[in-house]
XYZ file of C-alpha atoms in Angstrom:
399
model
C -51.981 187.425 274.934
C -54.710 190.207 274.798
C -58.364 189.323 274.881
C -61.233 190.507 272.901
C -64.206 190.736 274.225
C -67.414 188.514 272.037
C -68.689 191.718 270.188
C -66.257 193.318 269.233
C -65.305 189.667 267.710
C -68.445 189.183 266.625
C -68.859 192.518 264.858
C -65.704 191.710 262.729
C -67.482 188.323 261.381
C -70.305 190.435 260.632
C -68.506 192.734 258.752
C -66.623 189.765 257.517
C -70.530 188.407 255.676
C -70.775 191.946 254.280
C -67.147 192.031 252.921
C -67.641 188.287 251.162
C -71.226 188.896 249.646
C -69.808 192.705 248.369
C -66.602 190.876 246.803
C -68.281 187.913 245.627
C -67.866 188.865 241.904
C -64.008 189.696 242.535
C -63.466 186.221 244.993
C -65.002 184.235 241.822
C -62.804 185.924 239.055
C -59.676 185.797 241.626
C -60.355 181.971 241.886
C -60.849 181.460 237.958
C -57.057 182.691 237.434
C -56.403 179.683 239.803
C -58.451 177.245 238.165
C -57.280 178.141 234.904
C -53.807 177.501 235.771
C -54.371 174.456 238.165
C -55.998 172.534 234.982
C -57.667 169.343 235.795
C -54.762 166.825 235.797
C -55.736 166.287 239.806
C -59.836 165.970 239.925
C -60.027 165.966 243.047
C -57.747 168.826 243.900
C -59.598 170.533 241.366
C -62.867 170.132 242.631
C -61.772 171.226 246.131
C -60.259 174.719 244.437
C -63.590 175.623 242.828
C -65.176 178.874 244.567
C -68.418 180.246 242.638
C -71.665 181.274 243.780
C -72.954 178.167 246.059
C -69.145 178.360 247.806
C -69.433 182.178 248.699
C -72.561 181.738 250.009
C -71.674 179.268 252.228
C -68.529 180.645 253.590
C -70.960 183.193 254.356
C -72.913 180.743 255.904
C -70.452 179.688 257.844
C -69.139 183.030 258.871
C -73.035 183.648 260.667
C -73.135 180.378 262.298
C -70.128 180.605 263.823
C -70.958 184.218 264.472
C -73.826 182.482 266.890
C -71.987 180.226 268.620
C -71.331 180.946 272.235
C -67.973 181.953 272.972
C -65.404 179.580 274.241
C -63.163 181.619 275.977
C -63.303 181.950 279.676
C -65.539 179.034 280.309
C -65.127 177.223 283.824
C -64.291 173.624 283.307
C -64.398 173.149 287.611
C -63.757 175.309 290.540
C -62.910 173.957 293.984
C -62.780 175.860 297.280
C -59.986 173.427 299.564
C -59.994 172.836 303.267
C -57.018 175.323 303.227
C -58.598 178.345 301.867
C -57.063 178.207 298.165
C -59.593 179.509 295.700
C -58.971 177.697 292.450
C -60.830 177.667 289.024
C -60.383 176.105 285.776
C -61.172 177.677 282.880
C -60.790 177.824 278.946
C -58.573 179.644 277.454
C -56.977 180.719 274.070
C -54.089 178.583 272.344
C -52.363 181.308 271.570
C -51.202 181.314 268.085
C -52.285 178.336 265.148
C -50.602 177.719 262.195
C -52.486 176.071 259.559
C -51.193 174.398 256.245
C -53.437 173.480 253.756
C -53.951 172.623 249.872
C -56.152 173.621 247.383
C -59.310 174.718 248.914
C -59.775 178.620 249.412
C -62.687 177.787 251.731
C -60.230 176.789 254.764
C -59.014 180.167 254.544
C -62.798 181.310 255.953
C -63.158 178.740 258.184
C -59.997 178.170 259.953
C -59.568 182.292 260.081
C -63.084 182.766 261.817
C -62.743 179.642 264.141
C -59.379 180.928 265.603
C -60.273 184.738 265.626
C -63.406 183.761 267.466
C -61.333 181.484 270.134
C -59.322 184.392 270.362
C -56.423 183.015 268.655
C -53.961 184.807 265.985
C -53.576 182.140 263.205
C -51.097 181.888 260.008
C -52.903 180.611 257.198
C -50.510 179.042 254.417
C -52.141 178.209 251.920
C -51.530 176.399 248.658
C -49.874 178.258 245.537
C -52.822 176.493 243.572
C -55.199 178.718 245.329
C -52.840 181.801 245.543
C -54.866 184.584 244.123
C -58.619 183.085 245.863
C -56.394 183.272 249.365
C -54.730 186.519 248.373
C -58.631 188.676 248.258
C -59.596 186.460 251.231
C -57.019 187.761 253.278
C -57.855 191.585 251.925
C -61.408 191.071 253.389
C -60.076 189.802 256.900
C -57.901 192.159 256.713
C -60.723 194.745 255.806
C -62.962 193.051 258.388
C -60.935 193.417 261.441
C -59.658 197.562 260.328
C -63.452 198.437 260.351
C -63.499 197.041 263.637
C -60.597 198.713 265.121
C -57.835 195.430 265.349
C -55.173 195.158 263.992
C -54.706 193.049 260.540
C -51.684 190.425 262.696
C -54.767 188.623 264.089
C -55.089 186.743 260.591
C -51.965 186.241 258.521
C -51.527 184.389 254.948
C -47.770 183.112 254.872
C -46.531 183.884 251.170
C -43.545 181.224 251.431
C -42.833 178.618 249.024
C -41.819 175.091 250.358
C -37.972 176.441 251.565
C -39.491 179.474 253.159
C -42.031 177.491 254.852
C -39.718 174.623 256.176
C -37.466 177.178 257.776
C -40.788 178.831 259.024
C -40.918 175.422 261.083
C -38.168 175.319 261.963
C -37.439 178.481 263.123
C -40.001 180.161 263.389
C -39.724 184.148 264.143
C -42.920 184.076 266.606
C -43.680 181.213 269.061
C -46.160 178.655 267.601
C -48.443 176.991 269.867
C -50.018 174.474 267.768
C -49.159 173.378 264.120
C -52.404 171.498 261.820
C -51.396 169.912 258.927
C -54.412 169.619 256.682
C -53.691 167.318 253.772
C -52.043 164.588 252.291
C -49.256 162.257 253.941
C -47.011 164.059 252.307
C -47.871 166.978 254.134
C -48.189 165.710 257.256
C -44.943 164.070 257.007
C -42.847 167.163 255.700
C -44.812 168.985 258.693
C -43.983 166.296 261.572
C -40.116 166.657 260.077
C -39.654 170.215 260.657
C -41.890 171.643 262.950
C -40.159 172.879 266.244
C -44.179 173.169 267.885
C -46.524 171.149 268.874
C -48.493 168.904 265.877
C -52.100 167.942 265.427
C -52.466 165.582 262.242
C -55.954 166.420 259.992
C -56.784 164.986 256.447
C -55.336 161.469 255.489
C -58.523 159.267 255.749
C -58.739 155.471 254.072
C -61.362 154.617 255.650
C -62.809 151.362 255.507
C -66.677 149.413 255.705
C -67.127 145.760 257.088
C -69.800 143.839 255.875
C -70.990 141.631 258.361
C -72.296 138.104 257.934
C -75.480 139.929 258.732
C -75.692 142.765 257.163
C -78.971 143.789 255.525
C -76.764 144.134 252.007
C -79.332 146.724 250.292
C -78.439 148.885 253.373
C -74.645 147.603 252.962
C -75.086 148.797 248.899
C -76.618 152.348 249.945
C -74.343 153.205 252.270
C -70.824 152.160 250.319
C -71.999 153.782 247.511
C -72.728 157.175 248.980
C -68.973 156.936 251.181
C -67.318 156.214 247.784
C -68.820 158.655 245.440
C -70.719 161.570 247.258
C -67.517 163.518 247.388
C -64.282 161.686 246.127
C -61.710 164.874 247.430
C -63.272 163.967 250.894
C -61.468 162.929 253.913
C -64.510 160.799 254.888
C -64.572 158.689 251.635
C -64.282 155.129 251.620
C -61.622 153.553 249.968
C -61.720 149.646 251.241
C -64.712 147.480 251.891
C -64.169 144.158 253.378
C -67.104 141.697 252.818
C -67.473 138.540 255.565
C -67.249 135.632 253.432
C -69.538 134.063 255.657
C -72.727 135.812 254.352
C -75.376 133.795 252.771
C -75.183 134.689 248.732
C -71.059 135.647 249.249
C -70.093 135.093 246.159
C -73.405 136.167 244.217
C -73.057 139.425 246.828
C -69.656 140.012 245.779
C -70.866 140.471 241.996
C -73.642 142.690 242.982
C -71.304 144.839 244.333
C -69.006 145.356 241.259
C -72.099 145.601 239.219
C -72.635 148.425 241.394
C -69.342 150.304 241.312
C -68.996 149.576 237.484
C -72.145 151.311 236.839
C -70.911 154.127 238.901
C -67.532 154.137 237.158
C -65.663 153.091 240.005
C -62.487 151.011 238.926
C -61.672 148.219 241.596
C -59.186 146.307 243.120
C -59.962 142.821 244.814
C -57.885 140.849 247.339
C -56.630 137.286 246.576
C -60.221 135.992 247.814
C -61.800 138.140 246.180
C -60.336 137.557 242.993
C -61.446 134.024 243.450
C -65.369 135.339 242.221
C -64.391 138.616 240.513
C -61.051 137.182 238.734
C -61.538 140.079 235.640
C -60.363 142.627 238.179
C -56.949 143.600 238.950
C -55.585 142.473 242.026
C -54.126 144.510 244.635
C -50.516 144.865 243.516
C -48.516 145.610 246.870
C -49.739 145.797 250.793
C -48.821 149.008 250.551
C -52.128 149.815 248.219
C -53.864 149.134 251.794
C -52.500 152.142 253.688
C -53.106 154.151 250.490
C -56.155 156.721 250.666
C -57.051 157.366 247.412
C -59.027 161.025 246.541
C -60.220 158.970 243.238
C -62.963 156.716 242.232
C -61.291 153.524 243.210
C -62.427 150.975 245.796
C -61.041 147.664 247.356
C -62.776 144.911 247.823
C -61.090 142.208 250.378
C -62.629 139.437 251.890
C -62.353 138.530 255.410
C -63.407 135.522 258.117
C -65.483 137.270 260.379
C -65.306 140.294 262.753
C -62.455 139.798 264.614
C -60.181 139.367 261.410
C -62.067 142.641 260.021
C -61.377 144.553 263.126
C -57.694 143.726 263.271
C -57.129 144.357 259.156
C -58.902 147.718 260.257
C -56.761 148.389 262.668
C -53.477 147.922 261.091
C -54.320 150.069 257.678
C -57.004 152.577 258.082
C -55.623 156.362 258.765
C -57.399 156.323 262.395
C -60.396 158.380 260.660
C -63.007 156.383 259.908
C -64.662 152.952 259.790
C -68.219 151.704 259.365
C -69.839 148.782 259.994
C -73.148 147.345 258.189
C -75.037 144.370 260.039
C -78.366 143.671 261.715
C -76.641 142.759 265.613
C -76.449 145.281 267.565
C -73.664 143.094 270.169
C -71.267 142.979 266.953
C -71.799 146.708 266.243
C -71.066 147.335 269.234
C -67.920 145.164 269.534
C -66.791 146.852 266.385
C -67.223 150.239 267.765
C -65.399 149.679 270.762
C -62.696 148.237 269.222
C -61.771 150.183 266.047
C -59.416 152.782 266.768
C -60.753 155.486 265.208
C -62.134 158.928 264.872
C -65.345 158.275 263.987
C -66.834 154.743 264.298
C -70.523 154.348 262.314
C -72.906 151.252 262.479
C -75.203 150.721 259.128
C -74.081 154.680 258.402
C -72.061 156.513 255.627
C -68.500 157.754 256.480
C -69.080 161.090 254.769
C -70.881 162.057 258.008
C -67.794 162.637 259.772
C -68.093 166.279 258.975
C -68.247 169.409 261.308
C -71.448 170.532 259.844
C -72.680 167.095 260.018
C -72.166 166.124 263.734
C -73.816 169.509 264.778
C -70.050 170.599 265.826
C -70.229 173.362 263.323
C -67.345 174.679 261.624
C -64.597 172.967 261.841
C -60.403 173.649 261.474
C -59.766 170.488 260.851
C -60.867 166.761 261.323
C -57.892 165.764 263.811
C -57.012 162.025 263.805
C -54.642 162.824 266.781
C -55.449 161.753 270.160
C -54.084 165.035 272.186
C -56.048 167.339 272.466
C -58.900 166.161 270.483
C -60.079 163.517 268.114
C -62.518 164.204 264.960
C -63.662 167.225 263.871
C -61.982 170.726 265.877
C -64.762 173.437 265.970
C -64.790 176.271 267.777
C -65.382 174.977 271.442
C -62.256 172.794 270.506
C -59.835 175.797 269.621
C -59.303 176.761 273.137
C -56.704 175.280 275.946
C -57.687 175.595 280.131
C -55.552 177.715 282.377
C -56.034 177.447 286.257
C -56.843 179.946 288.687
C -56.048 179.970 292.265
C -56.279 182.675 294.475
C -55.287 182.620 298.032
C -54.310 184.857 301.059
C -50.711 184.542 301.576
C -50.541 180.653 301.246
C -47.242 179.263 300.932
C -47.183 175.158 301.030
C -45.579 173.754 304.057
């Protein structure tokens, strides 16, 4: 693996910022072709597909922020000198080659590539066919930036493969792939897990829960859950399920408040058996599958639970392991919830929409990992390295 010095990597990113600004009209025009071809049948995916002036500005800013971050490669994790005289240093090192498969979002073509490159990894980008024109011009921008700085364009490559060809690439990759990251819905993740022969790091599935404790400040609960639901329905950190403790004072009136709030904000409501006794005019959850579903739509489930333990059990059974929130004034109750809920991010009195690299201070992210190895949560620049041991001896042999 050829290591590139920090200055050269930053020069490529600096070039990329200038090229994105120079070609912004071409990028937006290419994106319009994709938008026209896609239509608005899937509003969440359509929203993720849009590239406008604001989005180009955001791309440029993201590149700038990564350029200004410390190079994550070659950092000493641990150093020790043993009694035997062996000198051992554990340092950060590039993965090697990463492949990311994603749907709709052209900005991933910028974010994934800049993070992988700054961490000294080669990356294969497999975007969706719905973003073909947008991704094509963004790849050209990357290649121009690399060539301006004397580097091979092979560091960042867009794979133009259909479903069958992608399946074959995963099964029999023409080059060694160190890490595959599927970023999208459950079908995409299942497809990659089934066909990949390399390590897979899962990202994308949300299905996030919010529990309203009997000790909740209800105005806080309403404010937080509405933000988590409608701020960005296409986000994997959006809210899908609300569990209300049946022991909360004024339980029935509070359910009716939630019904009114969601209806006023054009969110359709599904209810479980218990809640339907109060909100009898709302559609019931039709099958258990709904509890596992990530909606990516203006839709929410209102359910009832009898206490903290039942809420934790339900969340751990059905959620995507992404984000979960508790609304309560009891700090000990919040601590128990946060320790026992098995999600990448757990919240107390806060919206799940903060599970995002930029919002968490990580910066741009390759993805939000719901796996436990090698990292969970936002995959930022520091998380796109592995480690390597450097062992210095003087003719040492093991007795």
